[in-house]
Coordinates of C-alpha atoms (C1' of nucleotides) in Angstrom, one line a residue:
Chain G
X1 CA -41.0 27.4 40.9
X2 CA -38.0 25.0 41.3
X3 CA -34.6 26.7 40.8
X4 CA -32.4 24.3 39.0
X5 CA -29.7 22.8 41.0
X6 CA -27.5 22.2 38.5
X7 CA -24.9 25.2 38.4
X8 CA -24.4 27.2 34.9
X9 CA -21.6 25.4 32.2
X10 CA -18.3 26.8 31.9
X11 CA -15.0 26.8 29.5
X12 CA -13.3 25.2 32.5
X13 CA -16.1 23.2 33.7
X14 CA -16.4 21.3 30.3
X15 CA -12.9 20.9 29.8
X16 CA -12.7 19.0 33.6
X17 CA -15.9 17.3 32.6
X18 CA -13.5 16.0 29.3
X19 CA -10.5 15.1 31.3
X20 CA -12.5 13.1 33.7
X21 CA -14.4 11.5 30.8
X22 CA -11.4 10.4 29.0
X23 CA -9.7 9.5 32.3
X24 CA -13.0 7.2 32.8
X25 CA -13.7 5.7 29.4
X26 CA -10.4 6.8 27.1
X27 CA -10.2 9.6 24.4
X28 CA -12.4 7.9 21.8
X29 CA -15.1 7.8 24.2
X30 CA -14.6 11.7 24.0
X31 CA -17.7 13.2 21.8
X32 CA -19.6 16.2 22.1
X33 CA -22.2 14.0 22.8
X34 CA -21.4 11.7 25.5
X35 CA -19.6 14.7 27.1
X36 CA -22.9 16.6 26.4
X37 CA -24.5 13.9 28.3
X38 CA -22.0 13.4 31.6
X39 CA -22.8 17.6 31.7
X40 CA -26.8 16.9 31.8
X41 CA -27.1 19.0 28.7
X42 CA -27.3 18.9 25.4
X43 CA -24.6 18.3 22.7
X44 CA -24.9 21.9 21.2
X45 CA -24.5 23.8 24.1
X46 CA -21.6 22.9 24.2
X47 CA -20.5 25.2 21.6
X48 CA -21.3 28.2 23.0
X49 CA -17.6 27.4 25.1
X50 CA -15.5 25.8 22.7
X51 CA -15.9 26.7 19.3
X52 CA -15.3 23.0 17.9
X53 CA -14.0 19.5 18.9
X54 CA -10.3 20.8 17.9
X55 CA -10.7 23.4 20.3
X56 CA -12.6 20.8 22.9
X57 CA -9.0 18.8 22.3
X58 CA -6.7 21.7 22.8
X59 CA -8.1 22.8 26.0
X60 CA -8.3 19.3 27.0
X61 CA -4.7 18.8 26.8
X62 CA -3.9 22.5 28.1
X63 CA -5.8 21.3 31.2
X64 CA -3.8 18.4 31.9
X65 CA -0.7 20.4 31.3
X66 CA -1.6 23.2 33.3
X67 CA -2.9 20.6 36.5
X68 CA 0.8 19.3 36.7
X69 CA 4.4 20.2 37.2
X70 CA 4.5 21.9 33.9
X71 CA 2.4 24.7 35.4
X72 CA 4.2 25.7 38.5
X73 CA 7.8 27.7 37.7
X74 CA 10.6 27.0 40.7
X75 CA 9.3 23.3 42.5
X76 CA 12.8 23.6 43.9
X77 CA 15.6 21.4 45.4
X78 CA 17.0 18.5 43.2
X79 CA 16.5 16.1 46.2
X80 CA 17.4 12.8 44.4
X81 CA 20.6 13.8 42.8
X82 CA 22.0 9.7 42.4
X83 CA 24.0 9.7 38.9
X84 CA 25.6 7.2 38.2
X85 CA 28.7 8.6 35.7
X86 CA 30.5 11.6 36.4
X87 CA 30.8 13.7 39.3
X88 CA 28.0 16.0 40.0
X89 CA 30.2 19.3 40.7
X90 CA 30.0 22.3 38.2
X91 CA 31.0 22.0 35.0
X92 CA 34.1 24.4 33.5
X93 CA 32.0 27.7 33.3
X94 CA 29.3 26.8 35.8
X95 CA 27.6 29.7 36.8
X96 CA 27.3 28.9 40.4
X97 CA 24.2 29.6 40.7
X98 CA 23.1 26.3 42.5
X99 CA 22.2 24.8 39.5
X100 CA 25.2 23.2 39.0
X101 CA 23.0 19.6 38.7
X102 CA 22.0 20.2 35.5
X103 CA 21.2 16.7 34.9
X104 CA 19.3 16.1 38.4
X105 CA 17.0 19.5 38.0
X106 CA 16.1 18.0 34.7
X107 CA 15.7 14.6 35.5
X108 CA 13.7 15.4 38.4
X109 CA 11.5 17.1 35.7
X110 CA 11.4 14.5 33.2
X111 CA 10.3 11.7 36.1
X112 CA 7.9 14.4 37.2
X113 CA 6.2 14.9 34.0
X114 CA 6.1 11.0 33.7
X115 CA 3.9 10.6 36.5
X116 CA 1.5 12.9 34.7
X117 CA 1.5 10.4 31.7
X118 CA 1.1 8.0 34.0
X119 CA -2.0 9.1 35.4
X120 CA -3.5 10.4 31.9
X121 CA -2.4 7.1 29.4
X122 CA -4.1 8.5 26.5
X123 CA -2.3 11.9 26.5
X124 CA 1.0 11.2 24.1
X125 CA -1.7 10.2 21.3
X126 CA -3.4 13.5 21.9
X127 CA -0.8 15.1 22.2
X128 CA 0.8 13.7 19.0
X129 CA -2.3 14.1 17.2
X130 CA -3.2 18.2 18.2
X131 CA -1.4 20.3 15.1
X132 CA -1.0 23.2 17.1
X133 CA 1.6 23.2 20.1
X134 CA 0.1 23.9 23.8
X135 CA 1.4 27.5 24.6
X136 CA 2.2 25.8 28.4
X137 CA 4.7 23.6 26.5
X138 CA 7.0 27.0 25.0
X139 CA 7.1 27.7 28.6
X140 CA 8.4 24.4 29.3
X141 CA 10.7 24.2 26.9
X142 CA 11.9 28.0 27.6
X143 CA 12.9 26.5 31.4
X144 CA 14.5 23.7 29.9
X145 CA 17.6 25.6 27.9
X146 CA 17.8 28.0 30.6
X147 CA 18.4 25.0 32.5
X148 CA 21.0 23.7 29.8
X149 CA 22.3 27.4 29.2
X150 CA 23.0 28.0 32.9
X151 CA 24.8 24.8 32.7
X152 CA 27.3 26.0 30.4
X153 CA 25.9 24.7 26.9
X154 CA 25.9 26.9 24.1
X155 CA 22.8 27.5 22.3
X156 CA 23.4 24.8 19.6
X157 CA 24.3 22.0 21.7
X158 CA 21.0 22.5 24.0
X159 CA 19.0 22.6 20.8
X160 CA 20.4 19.5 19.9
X161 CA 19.9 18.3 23.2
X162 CA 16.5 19.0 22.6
X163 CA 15.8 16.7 19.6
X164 CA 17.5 14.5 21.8
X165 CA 15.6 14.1 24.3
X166 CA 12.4 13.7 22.1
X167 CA 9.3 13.2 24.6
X168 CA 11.1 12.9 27.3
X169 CA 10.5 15.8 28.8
X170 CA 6.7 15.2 28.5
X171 CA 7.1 12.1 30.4
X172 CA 6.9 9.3 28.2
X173 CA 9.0 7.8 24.9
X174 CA 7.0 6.0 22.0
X175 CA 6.6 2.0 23.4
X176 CA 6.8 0.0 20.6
X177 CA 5.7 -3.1 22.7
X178 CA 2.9 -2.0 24.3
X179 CA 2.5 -4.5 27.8
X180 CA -1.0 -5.1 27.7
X181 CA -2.4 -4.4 24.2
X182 CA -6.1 -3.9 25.3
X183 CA -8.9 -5.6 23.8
X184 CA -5.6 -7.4 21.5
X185 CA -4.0 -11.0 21.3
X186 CA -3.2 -11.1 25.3
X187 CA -0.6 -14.0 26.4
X188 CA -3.0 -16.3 27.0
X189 CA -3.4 -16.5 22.9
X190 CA -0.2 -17.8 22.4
X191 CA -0.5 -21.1 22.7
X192 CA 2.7 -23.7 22.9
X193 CA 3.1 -24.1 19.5
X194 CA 3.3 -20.8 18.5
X195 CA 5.5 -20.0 21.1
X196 CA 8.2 -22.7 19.7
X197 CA 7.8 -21.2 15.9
X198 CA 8.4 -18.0 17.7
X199 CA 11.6 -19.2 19.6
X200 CA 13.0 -20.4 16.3
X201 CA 11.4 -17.3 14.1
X202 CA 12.9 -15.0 16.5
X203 CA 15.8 -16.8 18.4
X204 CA 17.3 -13.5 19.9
X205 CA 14.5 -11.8 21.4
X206 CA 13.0 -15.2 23.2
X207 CA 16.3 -15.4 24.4
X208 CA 16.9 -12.2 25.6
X209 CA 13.3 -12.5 27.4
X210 CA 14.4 -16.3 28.6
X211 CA 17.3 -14.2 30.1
X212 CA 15.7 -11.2 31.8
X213 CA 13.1 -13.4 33.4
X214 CA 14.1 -14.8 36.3
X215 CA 11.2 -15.6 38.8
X216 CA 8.5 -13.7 36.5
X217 CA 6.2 -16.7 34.8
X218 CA 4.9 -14.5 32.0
X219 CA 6.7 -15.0 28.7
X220 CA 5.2 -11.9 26.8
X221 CA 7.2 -8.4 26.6
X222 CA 5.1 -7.5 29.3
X223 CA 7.6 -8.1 31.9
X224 CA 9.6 -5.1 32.1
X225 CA 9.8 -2.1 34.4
X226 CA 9.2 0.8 32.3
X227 CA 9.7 3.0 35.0
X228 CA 14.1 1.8 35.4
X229 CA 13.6 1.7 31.3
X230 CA 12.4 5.1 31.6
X231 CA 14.9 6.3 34.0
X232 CA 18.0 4.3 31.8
X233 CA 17.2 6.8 28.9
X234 CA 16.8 9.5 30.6
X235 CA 20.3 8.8 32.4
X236 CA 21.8 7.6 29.1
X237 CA 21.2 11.1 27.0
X238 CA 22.2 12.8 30.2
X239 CA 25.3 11.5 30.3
X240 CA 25.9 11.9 26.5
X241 CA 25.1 14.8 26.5
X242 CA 27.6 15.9 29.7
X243 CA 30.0 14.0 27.9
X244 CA 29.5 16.2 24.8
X245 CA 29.6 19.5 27.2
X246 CA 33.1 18.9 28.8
X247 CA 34.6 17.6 26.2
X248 CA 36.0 18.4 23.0
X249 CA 33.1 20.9 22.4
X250 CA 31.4 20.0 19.4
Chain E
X1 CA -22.8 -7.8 -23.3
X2 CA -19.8 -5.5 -22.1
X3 CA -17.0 -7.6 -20.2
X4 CA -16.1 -5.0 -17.0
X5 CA -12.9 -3.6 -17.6
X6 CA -12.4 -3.7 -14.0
X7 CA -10.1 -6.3 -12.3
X8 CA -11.5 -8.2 -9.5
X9 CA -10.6 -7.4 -5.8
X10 CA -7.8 -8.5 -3.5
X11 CA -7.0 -8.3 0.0
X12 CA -3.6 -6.4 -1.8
X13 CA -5.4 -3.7 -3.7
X14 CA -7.4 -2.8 -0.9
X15 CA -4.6 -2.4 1.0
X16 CA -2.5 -0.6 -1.7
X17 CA -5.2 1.8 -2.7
X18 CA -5.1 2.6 1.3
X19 CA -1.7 3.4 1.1
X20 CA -2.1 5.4 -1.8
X21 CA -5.0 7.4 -0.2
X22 CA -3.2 8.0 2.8
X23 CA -0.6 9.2 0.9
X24 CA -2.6 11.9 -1.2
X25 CA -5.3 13.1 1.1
X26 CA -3.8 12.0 4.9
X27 CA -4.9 9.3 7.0
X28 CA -8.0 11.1 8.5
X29 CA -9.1 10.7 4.6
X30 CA -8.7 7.1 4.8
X31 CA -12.2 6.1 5.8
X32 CA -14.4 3.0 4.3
X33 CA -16.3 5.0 2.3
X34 CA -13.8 6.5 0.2
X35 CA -11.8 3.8 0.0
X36 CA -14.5 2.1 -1.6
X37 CA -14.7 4.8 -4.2
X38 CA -11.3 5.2 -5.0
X39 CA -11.8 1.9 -5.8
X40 CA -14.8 2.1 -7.8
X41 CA -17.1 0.0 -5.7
X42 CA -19.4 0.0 -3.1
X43 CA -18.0 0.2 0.9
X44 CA -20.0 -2.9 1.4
X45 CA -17.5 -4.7 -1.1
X46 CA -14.5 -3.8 1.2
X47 CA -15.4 -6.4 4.0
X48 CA -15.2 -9.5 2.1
X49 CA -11.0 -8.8 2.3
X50 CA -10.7 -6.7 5.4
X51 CA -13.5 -7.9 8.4
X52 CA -12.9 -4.2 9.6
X53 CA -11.5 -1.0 9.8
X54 CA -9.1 -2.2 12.4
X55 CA -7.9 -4.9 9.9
X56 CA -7.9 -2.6 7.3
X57 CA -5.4 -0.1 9.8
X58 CA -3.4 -3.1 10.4
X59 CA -3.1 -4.2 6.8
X60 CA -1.8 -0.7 5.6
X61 CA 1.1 -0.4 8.2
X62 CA 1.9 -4.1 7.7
X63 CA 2.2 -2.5 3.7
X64 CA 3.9 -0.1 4.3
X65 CA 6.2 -1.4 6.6
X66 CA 7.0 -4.8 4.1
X67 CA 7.6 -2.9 1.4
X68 CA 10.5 -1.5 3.0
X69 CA 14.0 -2.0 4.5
X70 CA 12.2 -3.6 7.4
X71 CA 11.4 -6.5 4.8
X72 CA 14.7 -7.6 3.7
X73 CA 17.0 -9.4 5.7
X74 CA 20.5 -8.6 4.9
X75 CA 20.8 -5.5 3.1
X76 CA 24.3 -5.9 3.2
X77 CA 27.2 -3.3 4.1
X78 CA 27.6 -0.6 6.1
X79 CA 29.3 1.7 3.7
X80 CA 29.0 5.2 6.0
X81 CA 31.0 4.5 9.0
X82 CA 31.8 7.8 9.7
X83 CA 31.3 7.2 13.9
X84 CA 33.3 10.5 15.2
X85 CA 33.7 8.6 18.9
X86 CA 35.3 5.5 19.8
X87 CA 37.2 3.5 17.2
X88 CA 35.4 1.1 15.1
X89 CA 37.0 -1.9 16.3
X90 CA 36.2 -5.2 17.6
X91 CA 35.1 -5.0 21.4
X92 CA 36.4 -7.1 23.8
X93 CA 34.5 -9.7 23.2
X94 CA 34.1 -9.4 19.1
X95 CA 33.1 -12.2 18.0
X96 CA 34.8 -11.1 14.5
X97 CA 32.1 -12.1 12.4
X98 CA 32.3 -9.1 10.4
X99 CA 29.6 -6.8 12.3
X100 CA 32.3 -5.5 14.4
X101 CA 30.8 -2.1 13.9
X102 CA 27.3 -2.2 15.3
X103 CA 26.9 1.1 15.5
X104 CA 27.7 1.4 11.7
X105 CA 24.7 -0.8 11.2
X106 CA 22.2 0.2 13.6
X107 CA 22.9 3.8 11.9
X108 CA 22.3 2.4 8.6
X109 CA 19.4 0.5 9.6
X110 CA 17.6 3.5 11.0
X111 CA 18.1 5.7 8.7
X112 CA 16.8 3.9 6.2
X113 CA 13.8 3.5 8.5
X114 CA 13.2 7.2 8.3
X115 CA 13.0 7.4 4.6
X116 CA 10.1 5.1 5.0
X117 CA 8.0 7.6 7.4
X118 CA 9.3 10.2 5.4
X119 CA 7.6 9.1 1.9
X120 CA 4.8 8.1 4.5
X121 CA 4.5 10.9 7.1
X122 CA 1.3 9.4 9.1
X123 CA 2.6 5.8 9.8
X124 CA 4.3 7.3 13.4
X125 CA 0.6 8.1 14.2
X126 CA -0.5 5.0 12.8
X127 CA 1.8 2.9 14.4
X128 CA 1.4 4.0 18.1
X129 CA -2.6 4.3 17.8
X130 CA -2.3 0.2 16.7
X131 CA -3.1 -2.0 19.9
X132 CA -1.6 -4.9 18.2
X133 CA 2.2 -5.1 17.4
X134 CA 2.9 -5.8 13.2
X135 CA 4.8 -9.2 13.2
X136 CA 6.9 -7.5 11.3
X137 CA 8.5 -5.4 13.7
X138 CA 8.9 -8.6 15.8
X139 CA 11.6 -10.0 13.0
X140 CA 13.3 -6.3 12.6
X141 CA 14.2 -6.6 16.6
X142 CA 15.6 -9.7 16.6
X143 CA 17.6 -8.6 14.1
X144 CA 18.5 -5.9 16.3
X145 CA 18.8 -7.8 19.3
X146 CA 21.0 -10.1 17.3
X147 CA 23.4 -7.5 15.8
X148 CA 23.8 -6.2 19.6
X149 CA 24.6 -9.6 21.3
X150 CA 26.5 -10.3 18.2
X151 CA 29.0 -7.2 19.0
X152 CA 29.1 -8.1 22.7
X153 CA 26.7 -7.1 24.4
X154 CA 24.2 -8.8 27.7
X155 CA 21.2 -9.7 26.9
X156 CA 20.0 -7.3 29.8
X157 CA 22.1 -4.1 28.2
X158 CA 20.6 -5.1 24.7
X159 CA 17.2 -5.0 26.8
X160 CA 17.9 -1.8 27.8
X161 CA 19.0 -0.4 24.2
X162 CA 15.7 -1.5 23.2
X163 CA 14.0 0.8 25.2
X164 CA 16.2 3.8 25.1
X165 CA 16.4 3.6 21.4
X166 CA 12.3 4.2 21.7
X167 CA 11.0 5.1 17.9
X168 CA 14.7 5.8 16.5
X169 CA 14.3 2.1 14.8
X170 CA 11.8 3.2 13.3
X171 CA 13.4 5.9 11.7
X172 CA 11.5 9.1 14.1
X173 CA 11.2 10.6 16.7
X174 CA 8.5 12.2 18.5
X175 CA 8.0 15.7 17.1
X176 CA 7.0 18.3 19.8
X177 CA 7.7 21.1 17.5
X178 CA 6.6 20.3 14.1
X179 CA 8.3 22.3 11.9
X180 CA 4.6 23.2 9.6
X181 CA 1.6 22.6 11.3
X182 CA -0.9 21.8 8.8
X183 CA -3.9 24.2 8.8
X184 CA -2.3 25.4 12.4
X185 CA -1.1 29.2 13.0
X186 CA 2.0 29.6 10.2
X187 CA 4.8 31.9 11.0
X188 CA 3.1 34.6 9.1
X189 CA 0.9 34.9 11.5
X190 CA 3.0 36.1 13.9
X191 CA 3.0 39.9 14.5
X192 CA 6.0 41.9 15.5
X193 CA 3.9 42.5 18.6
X194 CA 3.7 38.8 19.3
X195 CA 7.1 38.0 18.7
X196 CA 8.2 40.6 21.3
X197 CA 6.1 39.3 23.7
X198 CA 7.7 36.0 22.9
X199 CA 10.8 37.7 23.8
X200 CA 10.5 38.3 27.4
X201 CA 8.4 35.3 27.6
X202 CA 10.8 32.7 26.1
X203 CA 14.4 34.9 26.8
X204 CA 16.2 31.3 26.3
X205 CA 13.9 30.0 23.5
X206 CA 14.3 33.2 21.3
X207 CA 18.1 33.6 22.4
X208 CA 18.8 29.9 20.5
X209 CA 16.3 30.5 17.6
X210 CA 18.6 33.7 17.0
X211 CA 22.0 32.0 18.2
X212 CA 20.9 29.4 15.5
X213 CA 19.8 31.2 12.6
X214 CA 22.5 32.6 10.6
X215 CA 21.4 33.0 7.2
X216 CA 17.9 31.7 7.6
X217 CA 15.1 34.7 7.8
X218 CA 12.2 32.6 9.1
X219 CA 12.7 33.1 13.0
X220 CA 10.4 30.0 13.8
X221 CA 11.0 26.8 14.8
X222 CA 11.1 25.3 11.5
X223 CA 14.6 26.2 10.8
X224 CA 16.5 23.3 12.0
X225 CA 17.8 20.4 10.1
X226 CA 15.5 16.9 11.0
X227 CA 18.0 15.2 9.5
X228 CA 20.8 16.4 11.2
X229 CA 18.9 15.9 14.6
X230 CA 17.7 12.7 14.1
X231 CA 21.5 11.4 13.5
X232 CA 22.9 13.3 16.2
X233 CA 20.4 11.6 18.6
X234 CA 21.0 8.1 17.2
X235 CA 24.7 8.8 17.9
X236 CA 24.2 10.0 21.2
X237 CA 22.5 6.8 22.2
X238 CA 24.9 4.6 20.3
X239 CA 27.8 6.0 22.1
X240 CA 26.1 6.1 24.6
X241 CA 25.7 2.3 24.5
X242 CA 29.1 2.0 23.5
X243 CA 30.4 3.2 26.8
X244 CA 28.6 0.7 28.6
X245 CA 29.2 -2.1 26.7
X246 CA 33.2 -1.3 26.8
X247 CA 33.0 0.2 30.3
X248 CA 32.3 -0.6 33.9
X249 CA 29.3 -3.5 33.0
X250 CA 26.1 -2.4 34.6
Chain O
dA1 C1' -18.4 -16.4 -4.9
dC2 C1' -18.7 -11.8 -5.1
dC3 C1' -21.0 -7.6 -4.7
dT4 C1' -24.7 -4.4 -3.0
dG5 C1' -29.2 -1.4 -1.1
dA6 C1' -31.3 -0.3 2.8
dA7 C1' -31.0 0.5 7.4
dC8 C1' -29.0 1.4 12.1
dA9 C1' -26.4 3.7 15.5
dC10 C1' -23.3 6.8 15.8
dC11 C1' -20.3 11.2 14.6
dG12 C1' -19.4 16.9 14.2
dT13 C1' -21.7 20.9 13.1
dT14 C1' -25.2 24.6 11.2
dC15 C1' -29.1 27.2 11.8
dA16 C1' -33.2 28.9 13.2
dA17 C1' -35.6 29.0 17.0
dG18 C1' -37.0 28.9 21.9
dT19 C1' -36.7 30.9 27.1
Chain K
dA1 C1' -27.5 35.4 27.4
dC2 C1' -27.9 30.8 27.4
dC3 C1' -29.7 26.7 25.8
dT4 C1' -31.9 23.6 22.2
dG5 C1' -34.7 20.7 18.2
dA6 C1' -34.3 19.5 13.8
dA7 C1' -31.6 18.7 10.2
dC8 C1' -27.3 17.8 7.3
dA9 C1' -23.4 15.4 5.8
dC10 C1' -20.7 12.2 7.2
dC11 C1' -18.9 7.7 9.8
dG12 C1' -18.5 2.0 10.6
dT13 C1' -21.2 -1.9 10.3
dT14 C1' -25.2 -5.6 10.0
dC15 C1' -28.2 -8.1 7.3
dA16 C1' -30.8 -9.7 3.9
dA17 C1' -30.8 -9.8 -0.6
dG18 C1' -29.3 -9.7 -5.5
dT19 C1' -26.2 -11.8 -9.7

DNA sequence: ACCTGAACACCGTTCAAGT
DNA sequence: ACCTGAACACCGTTCAAGT
């Protein structure tokens, strides 16, 4: 009698099985049944671990939340503590207890959870989409006004600050322009004469691409560095959001 | 012989009935099939005005997104100018064409944006799961564009804007914490039990829920004002800006 | 020209069975 | 306990036909 190799199926086993499968092929390739298939099993088995596909999803993105920065508590030192506007000393009732860097400790998250993002492109839709919020994410958030708190805000500024900051904290902001729309009209489609119509359609965006392309030969949208973009915002609420903190209250 | 009451098809009333169905029963609702019977035909009938469901996607947010502020050009002027920052004046570098108060009209501009997503809650979701940008939107940022270079700013800083501004044009933001998931786990059913728990989980969370809720008796995170928020955050980044136009470059 | 029936390849999910 | 076949109610879409 052959023992099967193959080792028993598992809540957590599934749910890596659907990461790596939307890693590999994107979310929409996510079914019970191809997953059932990348497992060696049946669709219906499936079941026996997660309830339903909205389950399948929630795990799925408590997974990826879990794997990353958002799981692990302390991560320590604010190492890259460069700000640009004011002085990084503690505010008027800083605490003193070392986190006097409000805006580094949290930026240093926000650029952490970005490389998450990064390496899972098709989690802000999921995320987005799922109706429930990912218990990992209260956590989060919790760390996030103690952060603000310890800082000196009061309670209604940092909740303010956290409609501010929006997705940030998960890593990512909503791109409008995507860079490369897959399977869409590439650059390639546009051919000279719709890119004249388009310079006199829309004079102020060609020429605000004419001026931020210096050596770059690609005239699309896609030329940016989402990653200083990325960092601008964060550093622009930041700042804002000092400002509001020192100054006349509010 | 009975003439059919029924008027003949269009690319329009495909795409209006879509709009309407979305609006009634959600966009997960919004499929072919029911379409098709909404209108009173067969789904088959559908694909001699849309080639596909894609198209059909791309038709309803280019509906609902014409049939809006985003359509018309001028709109006119910015009554509330109510900017509790800087002075409303001309930069340094006004050209004095009237829009010396581009923060007045961005405002307006995007929160007239939000009505739109609020009579049409799912276009957010809509919007960032198209691949292909609505040619729309291309015109409403060169407005935007314009109305910033117009008040002074670089063509890089209005870059920049562009990006930190993420979905605010748009009239939302990305909602971590919707304030009534649909179908999800209400407030009700959170036990006394739970909501300890919660406590000592979340000290900071549950410290701002109760520094925040005065008069309210719903101790969830549905209490805040969206409205309130969203302009708060469009301020922050518009004074933001401010500061960097009238400040040291960058 | 405009609409459609039948069919195909997919979905998620239930239910009664297998081992 | 763990897995599954067959079936159901849905999808989007093709294709060859109807009028």
């Amino acid at each position: 009698m052959t023992r099967t190799i193959r080792e028993p199926l598992s809540r957590s086993r599934v749910l890596a099985a659907a990461v790596a499968l939307a890693d590999a092929e994107g979310v929409e390739a996510l079914t019970m049944r191809r997953l059932a298939v990348a497992l060696d099993v049946r669709a219906m088995s499936l079941y026996h671990y997660l309830p339903a596909k909205q389950a399948l999803l929630d795990g799925v993105v408590e997974t990826v939340l879990a794997e990353t920065v958002l799981g692990d508590p302390g991560l320590g030192d604010p190492v890259l503590a460069e700000n640009d506007g004011a002085p990084t000393g503690p505010g008027p009732e800083g605490t003193g207890t070392g986190s006097g860097d409000w805006r580094g400790v949290l930026r240093q998250r926000f650029l952490a959870a970005r490389q998450v993002t990064l390496r899972h492109p098709w989690l802000p839709g999921l995320l987005s989409s799922r109706s429930n919020v990912p218990p990992v994410l209260f956590a989060y958030y919790d760390r996030i006004v103690g952060t603000l708190v310890d800082a000196g805000f009061s309670y209604h500024l940092a909740h303010r600050a956290l409609h501010a900051f929006g997705s940030l904290p998960l890593g990512f902001v909503q791109e409008i322009f995507r860079p490369d729309p897959v399977g869409g009209t590439g650059p390639e489609d546009t051919a000279e004469a719709d890119l004249a119509a388009m310079a006199s359609a829309l004079p102020h965006l060609t020429a605000m691409v004419a001026a931020e392309v210096h050596d770059a030969t690609d005239p699309t949208l896609g030329w940016c560095d989402s990653q200083t973009e990325f960092e601008f915002t964060v550093d622009l609420l930041l700042n804002g959001l000092e400002r509001l903190r020192t100054g006349s209250g509010e």
